[in-house]
Amino acid sequence: MRAGLETAARSASAMMVRGLGPVATTALVVGNMIGSGIYVVPAGLAETAGPLGLVAWLINTLGYLCLTSVFADLGGAYPVSGGLQAFARRAFGDFAALEVGYLYWMCAVIGNAAFLTAFVTYLAVLWPGAATPMTAFLVSQVLLWTLTVFNAIGVKAGGIVQTVTVIFKLVPLLVLSVALLAYASLDNLRPFAPHGAASLLPAVSLVSWLFIGMESVTVPAEEVRGAGPTIRRAAYTGFAVTCAVYLLVLLALNLAAPASELAGSGSPLATIARAKFGEVGALLVTIGALVSVAGILNGWLLVTSRMAFATARDGLAPRKLARLHPRTGTPVWALGVSSAMTSALMLLTFSDSLLDIYNKIALLSTATALVAIGVACAAEIVLVRREPERFSPQQRRRGPYTAGLGLLVVLLMIAGAGAEVHLWTAIAILVPMPYYFGVVRRSARALLVREGAASPWRAKPAPREP
């Protein structure tokens, strides 16, 4: 039995296709960060903190620079599918790996629902009827399952879609931002903190949604050509491009219009573009937003399915999720289950406004991701000391400090999410515990995995039970 399981697991790994080159991998970083957030969050940010939100953006940029360093180091040292889940397992064992794998998978599933909500919100600019609950639900289902099928075709197809959509999503953002600078006025930054300094913490949590995604480049590692070095370069390059775009867009918006014009709008960029440039401007931004959201959804569908696949391959989730299609090498079961969960979440479109739904989903998705990211930071501190040979001298000197700072940033971001999000995050942490204690610890397959049978590497040899 053991030999059969070992052969099946190794065959599954061998079937994966290294279809993501340097360009597609960098596009995965940029595309998984720049999506619906930049088109929707400025409204919530203006309402929460006003121009003080620019400071929140700066704090997130510095914090995520530390986190980018963490994932560039870990992704280069351990280029294994699962990324965060794999790092947690290497450092802390199966229980931490199951929690991280589940939380990050849940973040992606929930986040995909947020992307679909944003897509419908911007589609309503062109087609007002799209905002009605039934239409919004049906449109979201068509987009979700179309991209799910596209991802099932293979990782190369997904990489091509990601690269093309990144190009087409950046152009409208850059054109709009440069055009808005002609209307720049420092008067629009007054009052700078209309709700006081206390509004900075929730603003930091809200802006952090814009940065979630940089770490996702480590998840499909076994499908990246030149995995370790490519992942390191893509993490830094993609982060730099994203930060430059965010700075330009947010600065242009805040200088060109007072916070009161942005607050409460479900499509703030389209609102400002219409006010300054008429229907042509609104049309350009809306099309860019639709392409952008479709692109980020495509990238996160890839990441969601790979996280579920890797967790299942390590014996920490139902084995069926680790099955790969014999021709395309894609985890079709993991992809289908993940999309079905997102599809069910879209039933929320039948309650509350689309903007309220988006903000709630974004905060919950961010909080669950940040817990997983925090564990990865702790994992680097442990692994740099335990396995220094996997890291360069510079990484060994710098790693514990950047990981420690990254962990503090994560705690700061979670703190500002609010009591309701904290409660739901705590519940999310509890959800996988029965599976771990009731299934994983009693499973003979999990024993084989802990001994290294089904994983590309293992943390340390485990003694065999008599």
Short mmCIF file of C-alpha atoms in Angstrom, two decimals:
data_model
loop_
_atom_site.label_atom_id
_atom_site.label_comp_id
_atom_site.label_asym_id
_atom_site.label_seq_id
_atom_site.Cartn_x
_atom_site.Cartn_y
_atom_site.Cartn_z
CA MET A 1 0.00 0.00 0.00
CA ARG A 2 2.81 2.38 0.93
CA ALA A 3 4.60 1.76 -2.34
CA GLY A 4 1.41 2.43 -4.29
CA LEU A 5 0.74 5.70 -2.50
CA GLU A 6 4.34 6.83 -2.94
CA THR A 7 4.27 6.06 -6.67
CA ALA A 8 0.95 7.88 -7.12
CA ALA A 9 2.18 10.96 -5.27
CA ARG A 10 5.42 11.17 -7.23
CA SER A 11 3.56 10.63 -10.48
CA ALA A 12 1.25 13.53 -9.60
CA SER A 13 4.23 15.84 -9.08
CA ALA A 14 5.83 14.69 -12.33
CA MET A 15 2.64 15.47 -14.26
CA MET A 16 2.73 19.16 -13.39
CA VAL A 17 3.76 21.40 -16.29
CA ARG A 18 6.37 24.14 -15.85
CA GLY A 19 4.42 26.55 -18.02
CA LEU A 20 5.11 29.85 -16.22
CA GLY A 21 8.19 31.69 -17.44
CA PRO A 22 9.70 34.91 -15.99
CA VAL A 23 7.21 37.22 -17.75
CA ALA A 24 4.13 35.19 -16.80
CA THR A 25 5.38 34.79 -13.22
CA THR A 26 5.91 38.55 -12.85
CA ALA A 27 2.48 39.10 -14.41
CA LEU A 28 1.06 36.74 -11.78
CA VAL A 29 2.42 39.01 -9.03
CA VAL A 30 1.23 42.26 -10.65
CA GLY A 31 -2.07 40.78 -11.77
CA ASN A 32 -2.84 39.21 -8.38
CA MET A 33 -2.20 42.53 -6.62
CA ILE A 34 -3.72 45.03 -9.05
CA GLY A 35 -7.30 44.04 -9.60
CA SER A 36 -10.58 45.18 -8.17
CA GLY A 37 -9.09 46.86 -5.11
CA ILE A 38 -7.65 49.95 -6.77
CA TYR A 39 -10.96 50.52 -8.55
CA VAL A 40 -13.12 50.20 -5.39
CA VAL A 41 -11.05 50.77 -2.23
CA PRO A 42 -10.43 54.54 -2.82
CA ALA A 43 -14.12 55.15 -2.01
CA GLY A 44 -13.98 53.30 1.29
CA LEU A 45 -10.62 54.87 2.07
CA ALA A 46 -11.93 58.38 1.45
CA GLU A 47 -14.92 57.68 3.67
CA THR A 48 -12.81 56.12 6.43
CA ALA A 49 -9.83 58.46 6.62
CA GLY A 50 -9.91 61.08 3.86
CA PRO A 51 -6.50 62.11 2.47
CA LEU A 52 -4.90 60.51 5.55
CA GLY A 53 -5.37 57.30 3.57
CA LEU A 54 -2.17 58.22 1.68
CA VAL A 55 -0.26 57.66 4.92
CA ALA A 56 -1.96 54.28 5.26
CA TRP A 57 -0.74 53.47 1.76
CA LEU A 58 2.84 54.41 2.74
CA ILE A 59 2.71 52.22 5.86
CA ASN A 60 1.47 49.27 3.82
CA THR A 61 4.15 49.80 1.18
CA LEU A 62 6.97 49.73 3.75
CA GLY A 63 5.40 46.79 5.56
CA TYR A 64 4.89 44.77 2.42
CA LEU A 65 8.45 45.48 1.32
CA CYS A 66 9.50 43.44 4.35
CA LEU A 67 6.96 40.76 3.44
CA THR A 68 8.17 40.71 -0.17
CA SER A 69 11.66 40.05 1.13
CA VAL A 70 10.33 37.19 3.26
CA PHE A 71 8.57 35.46 0.37
CA ALA A 72 11.40 36.08 -2.07
CA ASP A 73 13.74 34.36 0.40
CA LEU A 74 11.42 31.46 1.18
CA GLY A 75 10.26 30.98 -2.42
CA GLY A 76 13.86 30.83 -3.58
CA ALA A 77 14.95 28.44 -0.83
CA TYR A 78 11.90 26.13 -1.04
CA PRO A 79 10.35 26.25 -4.55
CA VAL A 80 7.53 23.82 -3.71
CA SER A 81 3.86 24.08 -4.65
CA GLY A 82 1.76 25.36 -1.79
CA GLY A 83 4.07 28.22 -0.86
CA LEU A 84 2.89 29.43 2.54
CA GLN A 85 1.51 26.03 3.48
CA ALA A 86 4.78 24.34 2.54
CA PHE A 87 6.87 26.83 4.55
CA ALA A 88 4.66 26.36 7.61
CA ARG A 89 4.92 22.57 7.37
CA ARG A 90 8.68 22.74 7.02
CA ALA A 91 9.03 24.93 10.12
CA PHE A 92 6.18 23.89 12.41
CA GLY A 93 4.68 20.60 11.19
CA ASP A 94 1.35 19.34 9.95
CA PHE A 95 -1.04 21.26 12.20
CA ALA A 96 0.38 24.66 11.26
CA ALA A 97 0.47 23.61 7.61
CA LEU A 98 -3.20 22.61 7.65
CA GLU A 99 -4.20 25.91 9.28
CA VAL A 100 -2.16 27.99 6.83
CA GLY A 101 -3.27 26.01 3.80
CA TYR A 102 -6.92 26.27 4.81
CA LEU A 103 -6.79 29.96 5.75
CA TYR A 104 -5.04 31.01 2.56
CA TRP A 105 -7.35 28.87 0.47
CA MET A 106 -10.32 30.43 2.24
CA CYS A 107 -8.85 33.90 1.67
CA ALA A 108 -8.66 33.17 -2.05
CA VAL A 109 -12.15 31.67 -2.24
CA ILE A 110 -13.63 34.66 -0.41
CA GLY A 111 -11.48 37.10 -2.36
CA ASN A 112 -12.71 35.69 -5.65
CA ALA A 113 -16.25 36.52 -4.53
CA ALA A 114 -15.09 40.09 -3.89
CA PHE A 115 -13.62 40.29 -7.39
CA LEU A 116 -16.88 39.11 -8.90
CA THR A 117 -18.79 41.70 -6.86
CA ALA A 118 -16.46 44.43 -8.12
CA PHE A 119 -16.90 43.22 -11.70
CA VAL A 120 -20.67 43.51 -11.43
CA THR A 121 -20.34 46.92 -9.75
CA TYR A 122 -18.35 48.34 -12.64
CA LEU A 123 -20.46 46.58 -15.25
CA ALA A 124 -23.43 48.47 -13.78
CA VAL A 125 -21.78 51.72 -14.97
CA LEU A 126 -22.34 50.55 -18.55
CA TRP A 127 -25.44 48.48 -17.88
CA PRO A 128 -27.44 49.69 -14.84
CA GLY A 129 -29.51 46.52 -14.85
CA ALA A 130 -26.42 44.54 -13.82
CA ALA A 131 -26.80 45.85 -10.28
CA THR A 132 -30.06 43.96 -9.69
CA PRO A 133 -29.46 40.89 -7.47
CA MET A 134 -30.50 38.19 -9.96
CA THR A 135 -28.59 39.71 -12.88
CA ALA A 136 -25.52 40.31 -10.72
CA PHE A 137 -25.58 36.68 -9.62
CA LEU A 138 -25.97 35.30 -13.15
CA VAL A 139 -23.25 37.54 -14.63
CA SER A 140 -20.84 36.57 -11.87
CA GLN A 141 -21.49 32.87 -12.50
CA VAL A 142 -20.79 33.17 -16.22
CA LEU A 143 -17.47 34.96 -15.61
CA LEU A 144 -16.41 32.63 -12.80
CA TRP A 145 -17.02 29.38 -14.65
CA THR A 146 -15.65 30.65 -17.97
CA LEU A 147 -12.32 31.43 -16.31
CA THR A 148 -12.48 28.17 -14.36
CA VAL A 149 -12.69 26.24 -17.63
CA PHE A 150 -9.84 28.30 -19.05
CA ASN A 151 -7.65 27.43 -16.05
CA ALA A 152 -8.56 23.77 -16.41
CA ILE A 153 -7.10 23.80 -19.93
CA GLY A 154 -3.61 24.20 -18.47
CA VAL A 155 -1.19 26.50 -16.67
CA LYS A 156 0.21 27.88 -19.94
CA ALA A 157 -3.22 29.10 -20.98
CA GLY A 158 -3.72 30.70 -17.58
CA GLY A 159 -0.32 32.38 -17.84
CA ILE A 160 -1.14 33.85 -21.24
CA VAL A 161 -4.45 35.24 -19.98
CA GLN A 162 -2.65 36.73 -16.98
CA THR A 163 0.02 38.46 -19.08
CA VAL A 164 -2.45 39.92 -21.58
CA THR A 165 -4.84 41.20 -18.92
CA VAL A 166 -2.00 42.82 -16.95
CA ILE A 167 -1.02 44.87 -20.00
CA PHE A 168 -4.59 45.95 -20.70
CA LYS A 169 -5.34 46.74 -17.05
CA LEU A 170 -2.32 49.02 -16.59
CA VAL A 171 -2.93 51.27 -19.60
CA PRO A 172 -6.26 52.82 -18.43
CA LEU A 173 -4.91 53.36 -14.92
CA LEU A 174 -1.82 55.15 -16.16
CA VAL A 175 -3.72 57.26 -18.71
CA LEU A 176 -6.36 58.32 -16.16
CA SER A 177 -3.79 59.16 -13.48
CA VAL A 178 -1.66 61.32 -15.76
CA ALA A 179 -4.76 63.10 -17.07
CA LEU A 180 -6.03 63.80 -13.53
CA LEU A 181 -2.78 65.53 -12.58
CA ALA A 182 -3.93 68.47 -14.72
CA TYR A 183 -6.68 69.03 -12.12
CA ALA A 184 -4.36 68.69 -9.12
CA SER A 185 -4.86 71.09 -6.23
CA LEU A 186 -3.51 70.97 -2.68
CA ASP A 187 -6.85 72.33 -1.49
CA ASN A 188 -8.33 68.88 -2.11
CA LEU A 189 -6.08 67.50 0.65
CA ARG A 190 -7.78 69.70 3.26
CA PRO A 191 -8.77 68.64 5.84
CA PHE A 192 -6.05 66.01 5.73
CA ALA A 193 -7.48 63.91 8.57
CA PRO A 194 -11.23 64.71 8.73
CA HIS A 195 -11.92 61.84 11.16
CA GLY A 196 -8.81 62.27 13.28
CA ALA A 197 -5.66 60.21 13.69
CA ALA A 198 -7.68 57.27 15.03
CA SER A 199 -8.93 56.60 11.50
CA LEU A 200 -5.42 55.61 10.38
CA LEU A 201 -5.56 52.08 11.80
CA PRO A 202 -8.74 50.99 9.99
CA ALA A 203 -7.40 52.72 6.86
CA VAL A 204 -4.24 50.58 7.08
CA SER A 205 -6.37 47.44 7.23
CA LEU A 206 -8.45 48.55 4.27
CA VAL A 207 -5.43 49.46 2.13
CA SER A 208 -3.75 46.15 2.94
CA TRP A 209 -6.35 44.51 0.64
CA LEU A 210 -4.55 46.26 -2.24
CA PHE A 211 -1.30 44.45 -1.42
CA ILE A 212 -2.56 40.92 -0.83
CA GLY A 213 -1.29 38.75 -3.67
CA MET A 214 2.46 39.32 -3.80
CA GLU A 215 3.01 36.14 -1.78
CA SER A 216 0.83 34.11 -4.17
CA VAL A 217 3.77 33.72 -6.57
CA THR A 218 5.17 31.02 -4.27
CA VAL A 219 2.04 28.84 -4.49
CA PRO A 220 2.43 27.39 -8.05
CA ALA A 221 6.23 27.03 -7.59
CA GLU A 222 6.49 23.62 -9.27
CA GLU A 223 4.96 25.08 -12.43
CA VAL A 224 7.51 27.93 -12.67
CA ARG A 225 10.52 27.53 -14.95
CA GLY A 226 13.75 28.15 -13.05
CA ALA A 227 11.59 28.11 -9.93
CA GLY A 228 13.75 29.60 -7.14
CA PRO A 229 15.54 32.45 -8.96
CA THR A 230 12.47 33.24 -11.09
CA ILE A 231 10.23 33.50 -8.04
CA ARG A 232 12.69 35.82 -6.26
CA ARG A 233 12.98 38.19 -9.21
CA ALA A 234 9.24 38.14 -9.93
CA ALA A 235 8.38 38.95 -6.31
CA TYR A 236 10.55 42.08 -6.21
CA THR A 237 9.81 43.24 -9.76
CA GLY A 238 6.06 42.73 -9.47
CA PHE A 239 5.96 44.49 -6.10
CA ALA A 240 7.88 47.51 -7.44
CA VAL A 241 5.60 47.87 -10.49
CA THR A 242 2.49 47.56 -8.35
CA CYS A 243 3.62 50.14 -5.78
CA ALA A 244 4.47 52.65 -8.51
CA VAL A 245 1.04 52.27 -10.09
CA TYR A 246 -0.76 52.53 -6.73
CA LEU A 247 1.13 55.69 -5.78
CA LEU A 248 0.35 57.37 -9.06
CA VAL A 249 -3.36 56.47 -8.97
CA LEU A 250 -4.03 57.33 -5.32
CA LEU A 251 -2.04 60.56 -5.43
CA ALA A 252 -3.78 61.69 -8.63
CA LEU A 253 -7.22 60.91 -7.18
CA ASN A 254 -6.62 62.75 -3.92
CA LEU A 255 -5.14 65.80 -5.64
CA ALA A 256 -7.82 65.98 -8.33
CA ALA A 257 -10.94 65.61 -6.18
CA PRO A 258 -11.95 66.12 -2.53
CA ALA A 259 -12.63 63.03 -0.44
CA SER A 260 -16.35 63.83 -0.38
CA GLU A 261 -16.59 63.15 -4.13
CA LEU A 262 -14.99 59.72 -3.75
CA ALA A 263 -16.70 58.52 -0.57
CA GLY A 264 -19.62 56.15 -0.98
CA SER A 265 -19.16 55.50 -4.68
CA GLY A 266 -19.23 51.88 -5.81
CA SER A 267 -17.00 52.81 -8.77
CA PRO A 268 -14.96 55.84 -7.63
CA LEU A 269 -12.52 55.93 -10.56
CA ALA A 270 -15.36 55.91 -13.06
CA THR A 271 -17.15 58.60 -11.05
CA ILE A 272 -14.15 60.93 -11.13
CA ALA A 273 -13.41 60.14 -14.78
CA ARG A 274 -16.99 61.05 -15.74
CA ALA A 275 -16.84 64.29 -13.72
CA LYS A 276 -13.58 65.40 -15.34
CA PHE A 277 -13.69 63.91 -18.83
CA GLY A 278 -17.31 63.01 -19.51
CA GLU A 279 -18.70 59.69 -20.68
CA VAL A 280 -15.59 58.85 -22.70
CA GLY A 281 -13.47 58.96 -19.56
CA ALA A 282 -15.94 56.84 -17.62
CA LEU A 283 -16.07 54.31 -20.46
CA LEU A 284 -12.26 53.99 -20.59
CA VAL A 285 -12.00 53.43 -16.84
CA THR A 286 -14.92 51.00 -16.75
CA ILE A 287 -13.50 48.82 -19.51
CA GLY A 288 -10.12 48.88 -17.77
CA ALA A 289 -11.77 47.85 -14.50
CA LEU A 290 -13.62 44.95 -16.11
CA VAL A 291 -10.42 43.66 -17.73
CA SER A 292 -8.52 44.16 -14.48
CA VAL A 293 -11.03 42.23 -12.39
CA ALA A 294 -11.22 39.41 -14.91
CA GLY A 295 -7.42 39.21 -14.87
CA ILE A 296 -7.06 39.07 -11.10
CA LEU A 297 -9.82 36.48 -10.87
CA ASN A 298 -7.97 34.36 -13.41
CA GLY A 299 -4.75 34.55 -11.40
CA TRP A 300 -6.40 33.77 -8.09
CA LEU A 301 -8.27 30.80 -9.53
CA LEU A 302 -4.87 29.35 -10.37
CA VAL A 303 -3.54 30.06 -6.88
CA THR A 304 -6.67 28.77 -5.11
CA SER A 305 -6.57 25.41 -6.84
CA ARG A 306 -2.81 24.95 -6.29
CA MET A 307 -3.10 25.65 -2.58
CA ALA A 308 -5.87 23.07 -2.22
CA PHE A 309 -3.85 20.62 -4.33
CA ALA A 310 -0.66 21.03 -2.29
CA THR A 311 -2.48 20.71 1.04
CA ALA A 312 -4.20 17.53 -0.16
CA ARG A 313 -0.97 16.09 -1.57
CA ASP A 314 0.60 16.46 1.87
CA GLY A 315 -2.27 14.43 3.38
CA LEU A 316 -3.88 17.44 5.07
CA ALA A 317 -7.03 17.64 2.93
CA PRO A 318 -9.21 15.11 1.08
CA ARG A 319 -6.98 13.11 -1.27
CA LYS A 320 -9.26 13.70 -4.26
CA LEU A 321 -8.19 17.37 -4.33
CA ALA A 322 -4.66 16.24 -5.19
CA ARG A 323 -5.70 14.59 -8.46
CA LEU A 324 -4.21 16.06 -11.63
CA HIS A 325 -5.74 15.87 -15.09
CA PRO A 326 -3.67 13.30 -17.02
CA ARG A 327 -3.34 15.52 -20.10
CA THR A 328 -3.17 19.11 -18.80
CA GLY A 329 -1.53 18.47 -15.43
CA THR A 330 -4.00 20.77 -13.68
CA PRO A 331 -5.70 19.97 -10.34
CA VAL A 332 -9.20 19.95 -11.78
CA TRP A 333 -10.92 18.68 -8.63
CA ALA A 334 -9.34 21.39 -6.49
CA LEU A 335 -10.23 23.99 -9.11
CA GLY A 336 -13.85 22.87 -9.34
CA VAL A 337 -14.43 22.70 -5.58
CA SER A 338 -12.85 26.13 -5.04
CA SER A 339 -14.98 27.74 -7.75
CA ALA A 340 -18.11 26.08 -6.37
CA MET A 341 -17.42 27.63 -2.96
CA THR A 342 -16.97 31.08 -4.52
CA SER A 343 -20.13 30.55 -6.54
CA ALA A 344 -22.11 29.87 -3.36
CA LEU A 345 -20.74 33.02 -1.71
CA MET A 346 -22.17 35.09 -4.54
CA LEU A 347 -25.61 34.45 -3.06
CA LEU A 348 -24.71 37.43 -0.87
CA THR A 349 -25.59 39.64 -3.85
CA PHE A 350 -29.20 39.15 -2.81
CA SER A 351 -28.59 41.16 0.39
CA ASP A 352 -27.05 44.58 1.16
CA SER A 353 -25.53 46.91 -1.41
CA LEU A 354 -22.72 45.72 -3.66
CA LEU A 355 -20.26 48.19 -2.06
CA ASP A 356 -21.13 47.01 1.48
CA ILE A 357 -20.73 43.39 0.40
CA TYR A 358 -17.39 44.14 -1.24
CA ASN A 359 -15.96 45.92 1.83
CA LYS A 360 -17.03 43.13 4.21
CA ILE A 361 -15.68 40.38 1.98
CA ALA A 362 -12.42 42.26 1.37
CA LEU A 363 -11.74 42.74 5.09
CA LEU A 364 -12.51 39.11 5.96
CA SER A 365 -10.43 37.80 3.06
CA THR A 366 -7.53 40.06 4.04
CA ALA A 367 -7.63 39.00 7.69
CA THR A 368 -7.52 35.27 6.92
CA ALA A 369 -4.65 35.82 4.47
CA LEU A 370 -2.70 37.91 6.98
CA VAL A 371 -2.81 35.12 9.57
CA ALA A 372 -1.26 32.76 7.01
CA ILE A 373 1.30 35.40 6.00
CA GLY A 374 2.21 35.98 9.65
CA VAL A 375 2.92 32.27 10.13
CA ALA A 376 5.17 32.37 7.04
CA CYS A 377 7.15 35.24 8.61
CA ALA A 378 7.64 33.18 11.75
CA ALA A 379 8.65 30.23 9.56
CA GLU A 380 11.49 32.20 7.99
CA ILE A 381 12.88 33.10 11.42
CA VAL A 382 12.90 29.39 12.32
CA LEU A 383 14.18 28.06 8.98
CA VAL A 384 17.06 30.54 8.62
CA ARG A 385 18.44 29.21 11.91
CA ARG A 386 17.56 25.57 11.36
CA GLU A 387 18.65 25.25 7.71
CA PRO A 388 21.09 28.12 7.05
CA GLU A 389 22.60 26.32 4.06
CA ARG A 390 19.47 27.08 2.03
CA PHE A 391 19.94 30.84 2.40
CA SER A 392 22.68 33.20 1.24
CA PRO A 393 24.85 34.98 3.86
CA GLN A 394 22.95 38.20 3.19
CA GLN A 395 19.61 36.45 3.64
CA ARG A 396 20.81 34.88 6.90
CA ARG A 397 21.76 38.30 8.25
CA ARG A 398 18.71 40.17 7.00
CA GLY A 399 16.00 37.49 7.10
CA PRO A 400 15.17 37.39 10.83
CA TYR A 401 14.85 41.19 10.96
CA THR A 402 12.66 41.61 7.88
CA ALA A 403 10.53 38.64 8.95
CA GLY A 404 10.15 40.11 12.44
CA LEU A 405 9.14 43.50 11.04
CA GLY A 406 6.78 41.78 8.62
CA LEU A 407 5.13 39.94 11.51
CA LEU A 408 4.61 43.23 13.38
CA VAL A 409 3.06 44.76 10.25
CA VAL A 410 0.70 41.81 9.91
CA LEU A 411 -0.45 42.23 13.51
CA LEU A 412 -1.02 45.96 12.91
CA MET A 413 -3.11 45.27 9.82
CA ILE A 414 -5.22 42.64 11.57
CA ALA A 415 -5.77 44.94 14.55
CA GLY A 416 -7.48 47.55 12.40
CA ALA A 417 -9.95 45.15 10.79
CA GLY A 418 -12.57 45.50 13.53
CA ALA A 419 -14.23 43.21 16.07
CA GLU A 420 -16.59 41.55 13.59
CA VAL A 421 -13.77 40.53 11.26
CA HIS A 422 -11.71 39.34 14.25
CA LEU A 423 -14.58 37.09 15.30
CA TRP A 424 -15.03 35.56 11.87
CA THR A 425 -11.26 35.09 11.51
CA ALA A 426 -11.16 33.25 14.84
CA ILE A 427 -13.99 31.01 13.66
CA ALA A 428 -12.09 30.36 10.42
CA ILE A 429 -9.07 29.26 12.46
CA LEU A 430 -11.22 26.78 14.40
CA VAL A 431 -12.90 25.23 11.33
CA PRO A 432 -10.06 22.87 10.20
CA MET A 433 -9.27 21.62 13.72
CA PRO A 434 -11.83 18.76 13.76
CA TYR A 435 -10.46 17.52 10.43
CA TYR A 436 -6.92 17.54 11.77
CA PHE A 437 -7.67 15.70 15.00
CA GLY A 438 -10.37 13.46 13.55
CA VAL A 439 -8.80 12.53 10.20
CA VAL A 440 -5.19 13.60 9.69
CA ARG A 441 -3.70 12.25 12.90
CA ARG A 442 -5.45 8.91 12.49
CA SER A 443 -4.75 8.46 8.83
CA ALA A 444 -2.17 5.98 7.63
CA ARG A 445 -1.74 8.14 4.53
CA ALA A 446 -0.88 11.13 6.69
CA LEU A 447 1.78 8.98 8.36
CA LEU A 448 3.31 8.21 4.97
CA VAL A 449 3.32 11.91 4.12
CA ARG A 450 5.00 12.84 7.39
CA GLU A 451 7.69 10.28 6.55
CA GLY A 452 8.25 12.09 3.26
CA ALA A 453 6.51 9.73 0.83
CA ALA A 454 4.25 12.23 -0.91
CA SER A 455 6.10 15.51 -0.51
CA PRO A 456 8.95 16.82 -2.70
CA TRP A 457 10.98 17.34 0.50
CA ARG A 458 10.55 16.73 4.19
CA ALA A 459 11.43 18.70 7.27
CA LYS A 460 13.24 15.88 9.10
CA PRO A 461 13.10 12.08 9.08
CA ALA A 462 10.24 10.80 11.21
CA PRO A 463 10.68 7.55 13.17
CA ARG A 464 8.56 4.72 11.85
CA GLU A 465 6.02 3.28 14.22
CA PRO A 466 6.48 -0.43 14.93
#
